[in-house]
């Protein structure tokens, strides 16, 4: 994480992160010992994020930034045949695939304090996911009213978009 001060009215916060999840799971039916699930997944993510804060004057400021994520996920999973809740037989299947994708995001917030104790935030975020070539625009609004030095009431509304988990996207090209 790196914080850079521009001057008394602004600063940037930039971070680079790497997270990784590895799964080595086996599930068996208790009575029969049948191998139900074998999960051998590796899910590394590289992430870059930059957030900039700039105070325009005493009551107005802006916040803007970008975010980039790179996924390279590998699945080697087996799921045994089973009978679903409706009595239908679901055949066994194997997922043996590798997914590489990028997610790009940019955002901007306008923060105003129209009068003492009330803070309003109006924002927008744009995202793009390379795996399914999906773009989204997400507007948002937040209000905060400070009742006392220790108590405030907050409310927010907006649109939020989320991709399906990569394990579901990898099961069928139609899931894109």
Short mmCIF file of N, CA and C in Angstrom, two decimals:
data_model
loop_
_atom_site.label_atom_id
_atom_site.label_comp_id
_atom_site.label_asym_id
_atom_site.label_seq_id
_atom_site.Cartn_x
_atom_site.Cartn_y
_atom_site.Cartn_z
N UNK A 1 0.85 -1.17 0.00
CA UNK A 1 0.00 0.00 0.00
C UNK A 1 0.90 1.23 0.00
N UNK A 2 0.55 2.21 -0.80
CA UNK A 2 1.34 3.44 -0.90
C UNK A 2 0.40 4.63 -0.86
N UNK A 3 0.62 5.53 0.10
CA UNK A 3 -0.18 6.75 0.19
C UNK A 3 0.71 7.92 -0.23
N UNK A 4 0.20 8.74 -1.16
CA UNK A 4 0.94 9.90 -1.65
C UNK A 4 0.12 11.15 -1.39
N UNK A 5 0.72 12.12 -0.71
CA UNK A 5 0.06 13.40 -0.46
C UNK A 5 0.35 14.33 -1.63
N UNK A 6 -0.70 14.89 -2.24
CA UNK A 6 -0.51 15.85 -3.33
C UNK A 6 -0.13 17.20 -2.74
N UNK A 7 -0.97 17.63 -1.83
CA UNK A 7 -0.80 18.86 -1.05
C UNK A 7 -1.87 18.79 0.04
N UNK A 8 -2.18 19.89 0.71
CA UNK A 8 -3.12 19.83 1.83
C UNK A 8 -4.55 19.47 1.42
N UNK A 9 -4.86 19.50 0.12
CA UNK A 9 -6.23 19.23 -0.32
C UNK A 9 -6.44 17.85 -0.93
N UNK A 10 -5.38 17.08 -1.09
CA UNK A 10 -5.60 15.79 -1.74
C UNK A 10 -4.53 14.76 -1.49
N UNK A 11 -4.92 13.52 -1.69
CA UNK A 11 -3.98 12.41 -1.55
C UNK A 11 -4.46 11.22 -2.37
N UNK A 12 -3.55 10.29 -2.60
CA UNK A 12 -3.85 9.05 -3.31
C UNK A 12 -3.49 7.87 -2.43
N UNK A 13 -4.23 6.81 -2.58
CA UNK A 13 -3.93 5.55 -1.92
C UNK A 13 -3.87 4.48 -3.01
N UNK A 14 -2.73 3.86 -3.18
CA UNK A 14 -2.55 2.85 -4.22
C UNK A 14 -2.12 1.55 -3.56
N UNK A 15 -2.75 0.45 -3.97
CA UNK A 15 -2.39 -0.83 -3.39
C UNK A 15 -2.30 -1.91 -4.46
N UNK A 16 -1.43 -2.85 -4.22
CA UNK A 16 -1.27 -4.03 -5.05
C UNK A 16 -1.40 -5.22 -4.12
N UNK A 17 -2.20 -6.20 -4.54
CA UNK A 17 -2.44 -7.36 -3.68
C UNK A 17 -2.45 -8.65 -4.50
N UNK A 18 -2.10 -9.72 -3.83
CA UNK A 18 -2.18 -11.06 -4.41
C UNK A 18 -2.86 -11.95 -3.37
N UNK A 19 -3.93 -12.61 -3.77
CA UNK A 19 -4.57 -13.58 -2.89
C UNK A 19 -4.68 -14.90 -3.63
N UNK A 20 -4.63 -15.98 -2.90
CA UNK A 20 -4.69 -17.29 -3.53
C UNK A 20 -5.45 -18.25 -2.62
N UNK A 21 -6.35 -19.01 -3.25
CA UNK A 21 -7.07 -20.06 -2.52
C UNK A 21 -6.78 -21.38 -3.22
N UNK A 22 -6.37 -22.37 -2.44
CA UNK A 22 -6.16 -23.72 -2.96
C UNK A 22 -7.08 -24.66 -2.20
N UNK A 23 -7.75 -25.53 -2.96
CA UNK A 23 -8.67 -26.48 -2.35
C UNK A 23 -8.18 -27.90 -2.64
N UNK A 24 -8.18 -28.72 -1.62
CA UNK A 24 -7.93 -30.15 -1.74
C UNK A 24 -8.96 -30.81 -0.83
N UNK A 25 -10.15 -31.02 -1.41
CA UNK A 25 -11.28 -31.51 -0.62
C UNK A 25 -11.82 -32.79 -1.23
N UNK A 26 -12.20 -33.71 -0.37
CA UNK A 26 -12.86 -34.94 -0.79
C UNK A 26 -14.04 -35.17 0.15
N UNK A 27 -15.20 -35.46 -0.45
CA UNK A 27 -16.39 -35.74 0.33
C UNK A 27 -16.91 -37.12 -0.04
N UNK A 28 -17.25 -37.91 0.97
CA UNK A 28 -17.72 -39.28 0.78
C UNK A 28 -19.07 -39.45 1.45
N UNK A 29 -19.90 -40.32 0.89
CA UNK A 29 -21.16 -40.67 1.53
C UNK A 29 -20.83 -41.50 2.77
N UNK A 30 -21.46 -41.19 3.88
CA UNK A 30 -21.13 -41.82 5.16
C UNK A 30 -21.39 -43.33 5.16
N UNK A 31 -22.56 -43.75 4.71
CA UNK A 31 -22.91 -45.17 4.80
C UNK A 31 -22.17 -46.04 3.80
N UNK A 32 -22.01 -45.56 2.57
CA UNK A 32 -21.45 -46.41 1.51
C UNK A 32 -19.99 -46.13 1.22
N UNK A 33 -19.49 -44.97 1.59
CA UNK A 33 -18.11 -44.62 1.27
C UNK A 33 -17.93 -44.16 -0.17
N UNK A 34 -19.05 -43.95 -0.88
CA UNK A 34 -18.97 -43.50 -2.28
C UNK A 34 -18.36 -42.10 -2.31
N UNK A 35 -17.41 -41.92 -3.24
CA UNK A 35 -16.73 -40.63 -3.41
C UNK A 35 -17.69 -39.67 -4.12
N UNK A 36 -18.20 -38.67 -3.41
CA UNK A 36 -19.19 -37.75 -3.96
C UNK A 36 -18.57 -36.54 -4.66
N UNK A 37 -17.55 -35.95 -4.04
CA UNK A 37 -16.94 -34.73 -4.59
C UNK A 37 -15.44 -34.79 -4.41
N UNK A 38 -14.73 -34.43 -5.48
CA UNK A 38 -13.28 -34.22 -5.41
C UNK A 38 -13.03 -32.81 -5.93
N UNK A 39 -12.49 -31.94 -5.10
CA UNK A 39 -12.24 -30.54 -5.46
C UNK A 39 -10.74 -30.27 -5.39
N UNK A 40 -10.15 -30.00 -6.54
CA UNK A 40 -8.74 -29.63 -6.63
C UNK A 40 -8.68 -28.32 -7.41
N UNK A 41 -8.97 -27.23 -6.72
CA UNK A 41 -9.04 -25.91 -7.35
C UNK A 41 -7.90 -25.03 -6.87
N UNK A 42 -7.47 -24.14 -7.74
CA UNK A 42 -6.51 -23.10 -7.37
C UNK A 42 -7.04 -21.80 -7.95
N UNK A 43 -7.24 -20.79 -7.09
CA UNK A 43 -7.86 -19.54 -7.49
C UNK A 43 -7.00 -18.34 -7.08
N UNK A 44 -5.96 -18.02 -7.85
CA UNK A 44 -5.15 -16.83 -7.54
C UNK A 44 -5.75 -15.57 -8.17
N UNK A 45 -5.61 -14.45 -7.47
CA UNK A 45 -6.10 -13.16 -7.97
C UNK A 45 -5.02 -12.10 -7.69
N UNK A 46 -4.66 -11.36 -8.75
CA UNK A 46 -3.81 -10.19 -8.62
C UNK A 46 -4.71 -8.97 -8.70
N UNK A 47 -4.48 -7.98 -7.81
CA UNK A 47 -5.36 -6.83 -7.77
C UNK A 47 -4.54 -5.54 -7.64
N UNK A 48 -4.94 -4.54 -8.43
CA UNK A 48 -4.37 -3.20 -8.35
C UNK A 48 -5.52 -2.24 -8.10
N UNK A 49 -5.37 -1.32 -7.14
CA UNK A 49 -6.43 -0.35 -6.83
C UNK A 49 -5.79 0.99 -6.51
N UNK A 50 -6.36 2.04 -7.11
CA UNK A 50 -5.91 3.40 -6.85
C UNK A 50 -7.13 4.25 -6.52
N UNK A 51 -7.11 4.90 -5.35
CA UNK A 51 -8.20 5.78 -4.91
C UNK A 51 -7.60 7.16 -4.64
N UNK A 52 -8.23 8.19 -5.20
CA UNK A 52 -7.75 9.56 -5.06
C UNK A 52 -8.82 10.40 -4.38
N UNK A 53 -8.42 11.20 -3.41
CA UNK A 53 -9.32 12.08 -2.66
C UNK A 53 -8.85 13.51 -2.89
N UNK A 54 -9.80 14.37 -3.24
CA UNK A 54 -9.46 15.77 -3.48
C UNK A 54 -10.55 16.67 -2.89
N UNK A 55 -10.15 17.54 -1.99
CA UNK A 55 -11.10 18.47 -1.35
C UNK A 55 -11.15 19.75 -2.18
N UNK A 56 -12.34 20.04 -2.73
CA UNK A 56 -12.52 21.23 -3.56
C UNK A 56 -12.59 22.49 -2.71
N UNK A 57 -13.35 22.41 -1.62
CA UNK A 57 -13.46 23.50 -0.64
C UNK A 57 -13.94 22.90 0.67
N UNK A 58 -14.38 23.72 1.58
CA UNK A 58 -14.76 23.25 2.91
C UNK A 58 -15.92 22.25 2.91
N UNK A 59 -16.82 22.36 1.92
CA UNK A 59 -18.03 21.53 1.93
C UNK A 59 -18.13 20.57 0.75
N UNK A 60 -17.19 20.58 -0.18
CA UNK A 60 -17.27 19.72 -1.37
C UNK A 60 -15.95 19.01 -1.63
N UNK A 61 -16.06 17.74 -1.96
CA UNK A 61 -14.86 16.98 -2.32
C UNK A 61 -15.24 15.92 -3.35
N UNK A 62 -14.22 15.37 -3.98
CA UNK A 62 -14.43 14.28 -4.94
C UNK A 62 -13.49 13.14 -4.60
N UNK A 63 -13.92 11.98 -4.97
CA UNK A 63 -13.12 10.76 -4.80
C UNK A 63 -13.24 10.00 -6.12
N UNK A 64 -12.13 9.54 -6.65
CA UNK A 64 -12.16 8.80 -7.92
C UNK A 64 -11.03 7.79 -7.94
N UNK A 65 -11.19 6.79 -8.78
CA UNK A 65 -10.14 5.79 -8.84
C UNK A 65 -10.41 4.70 -9.86
N UNK A 66 -9.47 3.75 -9.88
CA UNK A 66 -9.55 2.60 -10.79
C UNK A 66 -9.18 1.34 -10.01
N UNK A 67 -9.64 0.22 -10.56
CA UNK A 67 -9.36 -1.08 -9.97
C UNK A 67 -9.19 -2.09 -11.11
N UNK A 68 -8.16 -2.91 -11.02
CA UNK A 68 -7.92 -3.95 -12.02
C UNK A 68 -7.67 -5.26 -11.26
N UNK A 69 -8.38 -6.32 -11.71
CA UNK A 69 -8.17 -7.66 -11.13
C UNK A 69 -7.85 -8.63 -12.26
N UNK A 70 -6.89 -9.52 -12.02
CA UNK A 70 -6.56 -10.57 -12.98
C UNK A 70 -6.76 -11.93 -12.30
N UNK A 71 -7.60 -12.75 -12.91
CA UNK A 71 -7.90 -14.09 -12.40
C UNK A 71 -7.26 -15.13 -13.32
N UNK A 72 -6.62 -16.13 -12.77
CA UNK A 72 -6.18 -17.30 -13.52
C UNK A 72 -6.55 -18.50 -12.65
N UNK A 73 -7.71 -19.04 -12.90
CA UNK A 73 -8.27 -20.06 -12.03
C UNK A 73 -8.21 -21.42 -12.71
N UNK A 74 -7.79 -22.43 -11.94
CA UNK A 74 -7.71 -23.80 -12.45
C UNK A 74 -8.63 -24.70 -11.64
N UNK A 75 -9.43 -25.50 -12.36
CA UNK A 75 -10.34 -26.45 -11.72
C UNK A 75 -10.03 -27.85 -12.20
N UNK A 76 -9.98 -28.79 -11.28
CA UNK A 76 -9.91 -30.21 -11.57
C UNK A 76 -10.83 -30.86 -10.54
N UNK A 77 -12.13 -30.82 -10.85
CA UNK A 77 -13.14 -31.23 -9.88
C UNK A 77 -14.02 -32.34 -10.45
N UNK A 78 -14.46 -33.23 -9.56
CA UNK A 78 -15.37 -34.32 -9.92
C UNK A 78 -16.58 -34.27 -9.00
N UNK A 79 -17.77 -34.43 -9.59
CA UNK A 79 -19.02 -34.46 -8.82
C UNK A 79 -19.76 -35.73 -9.22
N UNK A 80 -20.05 -36.59 -8.26
CA UNK A 80 -20.68 -37.89 -8.52
C UNK A 80 -22.15 -37.72 -8.88
N UNK A 81 -22.69 -38.75 -9.52
CA UNK A 81 -24.12 -38.79 -9.84
C UNK A 81 -24.91 -38.74 -8.54
N UNK A 82 -26.07 -38.06 -8.58
CA UNK A 82 -26.93 -38.01 -7.40
C UNK A 82 -28.38 -37.84 -7.84
N UNK A 83 -29.28 -38.02 -6.91
CA UNK A 83 -30.71 -37.83 -7.15
C UNK A 83 -31.12 -36.53 -6.48
N UNK A 84 -31.74 -35.63 -7.27
CA UNK A 84 -32.12 -34.33 -6.72
C UNK A 84 -33.41 -34.42 -5.92
N UNK A 85 -33.88 -33.29 -5.40
CA UNK A 85 -35.05 -33.24 -4.53
C UNK A 85 -36.33 -33.67 -5.24
N UNK A 86 -36.35 -33.61 -6.58
CA UNK A 86 -37.53 -34.02 -7.35
C UNK A 86 -37.46 -35.48 -7.80
N UNK A 87 -36.40 -36.19 -7.38
CA UNK A 87 -36.26 -37.59 -7.74
C UNK A 87 -35.58 -37.82 -9.08
N UNK A 88 -35.09 -36.76 -9.70
CA UNK A 88 -34.40 -36.88 -10.98
C UNK A 88 -32.93 -37.21 -10.75
N UNK A 89 -32.39 -38.06 -11.62
CA UNK A 89 -30.98 -38.41 -11.53
C UNK A 89 -30.14 -37.37 -12.26
N UNK A 90 -29.17 -36.82 -11.57
CA UNK A 90 -28.23 -35.87 -12.16
C UNK A 90 -26.94 -36.65 -12.41
N UNK A 91 -26.50 -36.74 -13.68
CA UNK A 91 -25.30 -37.54 -13.97
C UNK A 91 -24.04 -36.92 -13.38
N UNK A 92 -23.02 -37.77 -13.21
CA UNK A 92 -21.76 -37.25 -12.71
C UNK A 92 -21.12 -36.35 -13.77
N UNK A 93 -20.27 -35.45 -13.33
CA UNK A 93 -19.55 -34.60 -14.27
C UNK A 93 -18.23 -34.17 -13.68
N UNK A 94 -17.33 -33.78 -14.58
CA UNK A 94 -15.99 -33.35 -14.21
C UNK A 94 -15.76 -31.96 -14.79
N UNK A 95 -15.15 -31.10 -14.01
CA UNK A 95 -14.72 -29.80 -14.50
C UNK A 95 -13.20 -29.83 -14.49
N UNK A 96 -12.62 -29.73 -15.66
CA UNK A 96 -11.16 -29.70 -15.79
C UNK A 96 -10.85 -28.55 -16.73
N UNK A 97 -10.74 -27.36 -16.17
CA UNK A 97 -10.56 -26.19 -17.02
C UNK A 97 -9.71 -25.13 -16.32
N UNK A 98 -9.29 -24.20 -17.13
CA UNK A 98 -8.51 -23.06 -16.65
C UNK A 98 -9.17 -21.80 -17.22
N UNK A 99 -9.43 -20.85 -16.36
CA UNK A 99 -10.04 -19.59 -16.77
C UNK A 99 -9.07 -18.46 -16.47
N UNK A 100 -8.84 -17.64 -17.48
CA UNK A 100 -8.09 -16.39 -17.28
C UNK A 100 -9.02 -15.26 -17.66
N UNK A 101 -9.11 -14.27 -16.81
CA UNK A 101 -10.00 -13.14 -17.07
C UNK A 101 -9.49 -11.91 -16.34
N UNK A 102 -9.95 -10.78 -16.81
CA UNK A 102 -9.63 -9.51 -16.18
C UNK A 102 -10.91 -8.77 -15.86
N UNK A 103 -10.87 -8.03 -14.78
CA UNK A 103 -12.00 -7.18 -14.42
C UNK A 103 -11.44 -5.77 -14.22
N UNK A 104 -12.04 -4.81 -14.91
CA UNK A 104 -11.62 -3.41 -14.84
C UNK A 104 -12.76 -2.59 -14.26
N UNK A 105 -12.44 -1.66 -13.37
CA UNK A 105 -13.45 -0.80 -12.80
C UNK A 105 -12.93 0.61 -12.63
N UNK A 106 -13.82 1.58 -12.76
CA UNK A 106 -13.49 2.98 -12.51
C UNK A 106 -14.68 3.59 -11.78
N UNK A 107 -14.40 4.52 -10.88
CA UNK A 107 -15.49 5.10 -10.09
C UNK A 107 -15.20 6.55 -9.77
N UNK A 108 -16.28 7.27 -9.45
CA UNK A 108 -16.17 8.66 -9.02
C UNK A 108 -17.31 8.96 -8.06
N UNK A 109 -16.98 9.67 -6.98
CA UNK A 109 -17.96 10.09 -5.98
C UNK A 109 -17.84 11.59 -5.76
N UNK A 110 -18.97 12.26 -5.67
CA UNK A 110 -19.01 13.67 -5.29
C UNK A 110 -19.59 13.71 -3.87
N UNK A 111 -18.84 14.29 -2.95
CA UNK A 111 -19.24 14.33 -1.55
C UNK A 111 -19.51 15.79 -1.16
N UNK A 112 -20.71 16.05 -0.65
CA UNK A 112 -21.07 17.41 -0.27
C UNK A 112 -21.60 17.42 1.16
N UNK A 113 -21.32 18.50 1.86
CA UNK A 113 -21.86 18.74 3.20
C UNK A 113 -22.71 20.00 3.07
N UNK A 114 -24.00 19.86 2.69
CA UNK A 114 -24.84 21.03 2.44
C UNK A 114 -25.11 21.86 3.70
N UNK A 115 -25.16 21.20 4.84
CA UNK A 115 -25.24 21.91 6.11
C UNK A 115 -24.67 21.03 7.21
N UNK A 116 -24.38 21.66 8.33
CA UNK A 116 -23.74 20.98 9.47
C UNK A 116 -24.43 19.66 9.80
N UNK A 117 -23.66 18.60 9.94
CA UNK A 117 -24.09 17.25 10.34
C UNK A 117 -24.65 16.39 9.20
N UNK A 118 -24.91 16.95 8.01
CA UNK A 118 -25.43 16.16 6.89
C UNK A 118 -24.35 16.02 5.81
N UNK A 119 -24.08 14.78 5.43
CA UNK A 119 -23.14 14.50 4.34
C UNK A 119 -23.87 13.71 3.26
N UNK A 120 -23.73 14.15 2.02
CA UNK A 120 -24.35 13.44 0.89
C UNK A 120 -23.24 12.98 -0.04
N UNK A 121 -23.43 11.80 -0.61
CA UNK A 121 -22.47 11.27 -1.57
C UNK A 121 -23.24 10.78 -2.79
N UNK A 122 -22.85 11.28 -3.94
CA UNK A 122 -23.44 10.87 -5.21
C UNK A 122 -22.31 10.25 -6.02
N UNK A 123 -22.51 9.01 -6.49
CA UNK A 123 -21.42 8.34 -7.17
C UNK A 123 -21.85 7.50 -8.35
N UNK A 124 -20.84 7.09 -9.12
CA UNK A 124 -21.07 6.21 -10.26
C UNK A 124 -19.85 5.31 -10.40
N UNK A 125 -20.10 4.07 -10.85
CA UNK A 125 -19.03 3.11 -11.05
C UNK A 125 -19.28 2.40 -12.38
N UNK A 126 -18.22 2.18 -13.14
CA UNK A 126 -18.29 1.43 -14.39
C UNK A 126 -17.37 0.22 -14.27
N UNK A 127 -17.86 -0.95 -14.70
CA UNK A 127 -17.07 -2.19 -14.64
C UNK A 127 -17.12 -2.91 -15.97
N UNK A 128 -16.04 -3.65 -16.25
CA UNK A 128 -15.98 -4.50 -17.44
C UNK A 128 -15.34 -5.82 -17.02
N UNK A 129 -15.95 -6.94 -17.42
CA UNK A 129 -15.43 -8.28 -17.13
C UNK A 129 -15.10 -8.96 -18.45
N UNK A 130 -13.83 -9.26 -18.69
CA UNK A 130 -13.37 -9.75 -20.00
C UNK A 130 -13.88 -11.15 -20.32
N UNK A 131 -14.15 -11.99 -19.32
CA UNK A 131 -14.55 -13.37 -19.60
C UNK A 131 -15.85 -13.45 -20.38
N UNK A 132 -16.83 -12.64 -19.99
CA UNK A 132 -18.10 -12.65 -20.71
C UNK A 132 -18.36 -11.32 -21.45
N UNK A 133 -17.34 -10.47 -21.51
CA UNK A 133 -17.42 -9.17 -22.19
C UNK A 133 -18.63 -8.35 -21.71
N UNK A 134 -18.85 -8.39 -20.40
CA UNK A 134 -19.98 -7.71 -19.79
C UNK A 134 -19.55 -6.38 -19.20
N UNK A 135 -20.29 -5.31 -19.52
CA UNK A 135 -20.04 -3.98 -18.97
C UNK A 135 -21.26 -3.55 -18.16
N UNK A 136 -21.01 -2.86 -17.05
CA UNK A 136 -22.11 -2.37 -16.22
C UNK A 136 -21.80 -0.95 -15.74
N UNK A 137 -22.87 -0.20 -15.51
CA UNK A 137 -22.79 1.13 -14.92
C UNK A 137 -23.65 1.10 -13.66
N UNK A 138 -23.07 1.55 -12.54
CA UNK A 138 -23.75 1.46 -11.24
C UNK A 138 -23.82 2.82 -10.57
N UNK A 139 -24.98 3.48 -10.59
CA UNK A 139 -25.12 4.73 -9.84
C UNK A 139 -25.39 4.44 -8.37
N UNK A 140 -25.06 5.40 -7.51
CA UNK A 140 -25.30 5.23 -6.07
C UNK A 140 -25.47 6.57 -5.37
N UNK A 141 -26.15 6.53 -4.24
CA UNK A 141 -26.42 7.72 -3.44
C UNK A 141 -26.37 7.32 -1.97
N UNK A 142 -25.73 8.14 -1.15
CA UNK A 142 -25.66 7.87 0.29
C UNK A 142 -25.89 9.17 1.06
N UNK A 143 -26.54 9.04 2.20
CA UNK A 143 -26.78 10.17 3.10
C UNK A 143 -26.35 9.76 4.51
N UNK A 144 -25.78 10.70 5.22
CA UNK A 144 -25.37 10.45 6.60
C UNK A 144 -25.70 11.70 7.42
N UNK A 145 -26.43 11.49 8.50
CA UNK A 145 -26.76 12.60 9.39
C UNK A 145 -26.21 12.26 10.78
N UNK A 146 -25.37 13.15 11.30
CA UNK A 146 -24.75 12.94 12.60
C UNK A 146 -25.64 13.52 13.69
N UNK A 147 -26.26 12.64 14.47
CA UNK A 147 -27.14 13.07 15.56
C UNK A 147 -26.35 13.66 16.72
N UNK A 148 -25.29 12.93 17.13
CA UNK A 148 -24.41 13.38 18.20
C UNK A 148 -22.98 13.09 17.76
N UNK A 149 -22.02 13.36 18.62
CA UNK A 149 -20.62 13.06 18.29
C UNK A 149 -20.38 11.55 18.13
N UNK A 150 -21.25 10.74 18.73
CA UNK A 150 -21.05 9.28 18.70
C UNK A 150 -22.12 8.53 17.91
N UNK A 151 -23.15 9.23 17.44
CA UNK A 151 -24.27 8.55 16.80
C UNK A 151 -24.63 9.23 15.48
N UNK A 152 -24.81 8.42 14.45
CA UNK A 152 -25.26 8.97 13.17
C UNK A 152 -26.24 7.99 12.52
N UNK A 153 -27.07 8.53 11.65
CA UNK A 153 -28.01 7.73 10.88
C UNK A 153 -27.53 7.77 9.43
N UNK A 154 -27.44 6.58 8.82
CA UNK A 154 -26.94 6.49 7.46
C UNK A 154 -27.92 5.71 6.60
N UNK A 155 -28.01 6.11 5.35
CA UNK A 155 -28.83 5.40 4.38
C UNK A 155 -28.18 5.48 3.02
N UNK A 156 -28.35 4.45 2.23
CA UNK A 156 -27.77 4.46 0.89
C UNK A 156 -28.62 3.63 -0.05
N UNK A 157 -28.49 3.95 -1.33
CA UNK A 157 -29.19 3.21 -2.37
C UNK A 157 -28.33 3.23 -3.62
N UNK A 158 -28.53 2.24 -4.45
CA UNK A 158 -27.77 2.19 -5.69
C UNK A 158 -27.93 0.84 -6.35
N UNK A 159 -27.27 0.70 -7.47
CA UNK A 159 -27.24 -0.57 -8.18
C UNK A 159 -25.90 -1.24 -7.94
N UNK A 160 -25.94 -2.56 -7.78
CA UNK A 160 -24.72 -3.34 -7.59
C UNK A 160 -24.79 -4.55 -8.50
N UNK A 161 -23.76 -4.78 -9.28
CA UNK A 161 -23.71 -5.93 -10.17
C UNK A 161 -22.59 -6.85 -9.73
N UNK A 162 -22.86 -8.15 -9.83
CA UNK A 162 -21.88 -9.15 -9.42
C UNK A 162 -21.85 -10.25 -10.46
N UNK A 163 -20.65 -10.69 -10.81
CA UNK A 163 -20.51 -11.80 -11.74
C UNK A 163 -20.82 -13.11 -11.05
N UNK A 164 -21.23 -14.09 -11.84
CA UNK A 164 -21.36 -15.44 -11.29
C UNK A 164 -19.98 -15.91 -10.84
N UNK A 165 -19.93 -16.77 -9.84
CA UNK A 165 -18.63 -17.33 -9.45
C UNK A 165 -17.98 -18.05 -10.63
N UNK A 166 -16.66 -17.99 -10.71
CA UNK A 166 -15.95 -18.59 -11.83
C UNK A 166 -16.20 -20.09 -11.94
N UNK A 167 -16.45 -20.78 -10.83
CA UNK A 167 -16.73 -22.21 -10.88
C UNK A 167 -18.00 -22.48 -11.69
N UNK A 168 -19.00 -21.61 -11.60
CA UNK A 168 -20.22 -21.77 -12.39
C UNK A 168 -19.98 -21.38 -13.85
N UNK A 169 -19.23 -20.31 -14.07
CA UNK A 169 -18.93 -19.90 -15.44
C UNK A 169 -18.15 -20.96 -16.20
N UNK A 170 -17.31 -21.70 -15.48
CA UNK A 170 -16.45 -22.69 -16.15
C UNK A 170 -17.19 -23.97 -16.54
N UNK A 171 -18.39 -24.20 -16.01
CA UNK A 171 -19.10 -25.46 -16.25
C UNK A 171 -19.71 -25.55 -17.64
N UNK A 172 -19.99 -24.40 -18.25
CA UNK A 172 -20.68 -24.45 -19.54
C UNK A 172 -20.42 -23.12 -20.25
N UNK A 173 -20.06 -23.17 -21.53
CA UNK A 173 -19.82 -21.95 -22.29
C UNK A 173 -21.06 -21.06 -22.32
N UNK A 174 -22.25 -21.65 -22.22
CA UNK A 174 -23.49 -20.88 -22.21
C UNK A 174 -23.63 -19.99 -20.98
N UNK A 175 -22.86 -20.27 -19.93
CA UNK A 175 -22.92 -19.46 -18.72
C UNK A 175 -22.29 -18.08 -18.88
N UNK A 176 -21.54 -17.90 -19.97
CA UNK A 176 -20.93 -16.59 -20.20
C UNK A 176 -22.01 -15.54 -20.36
#
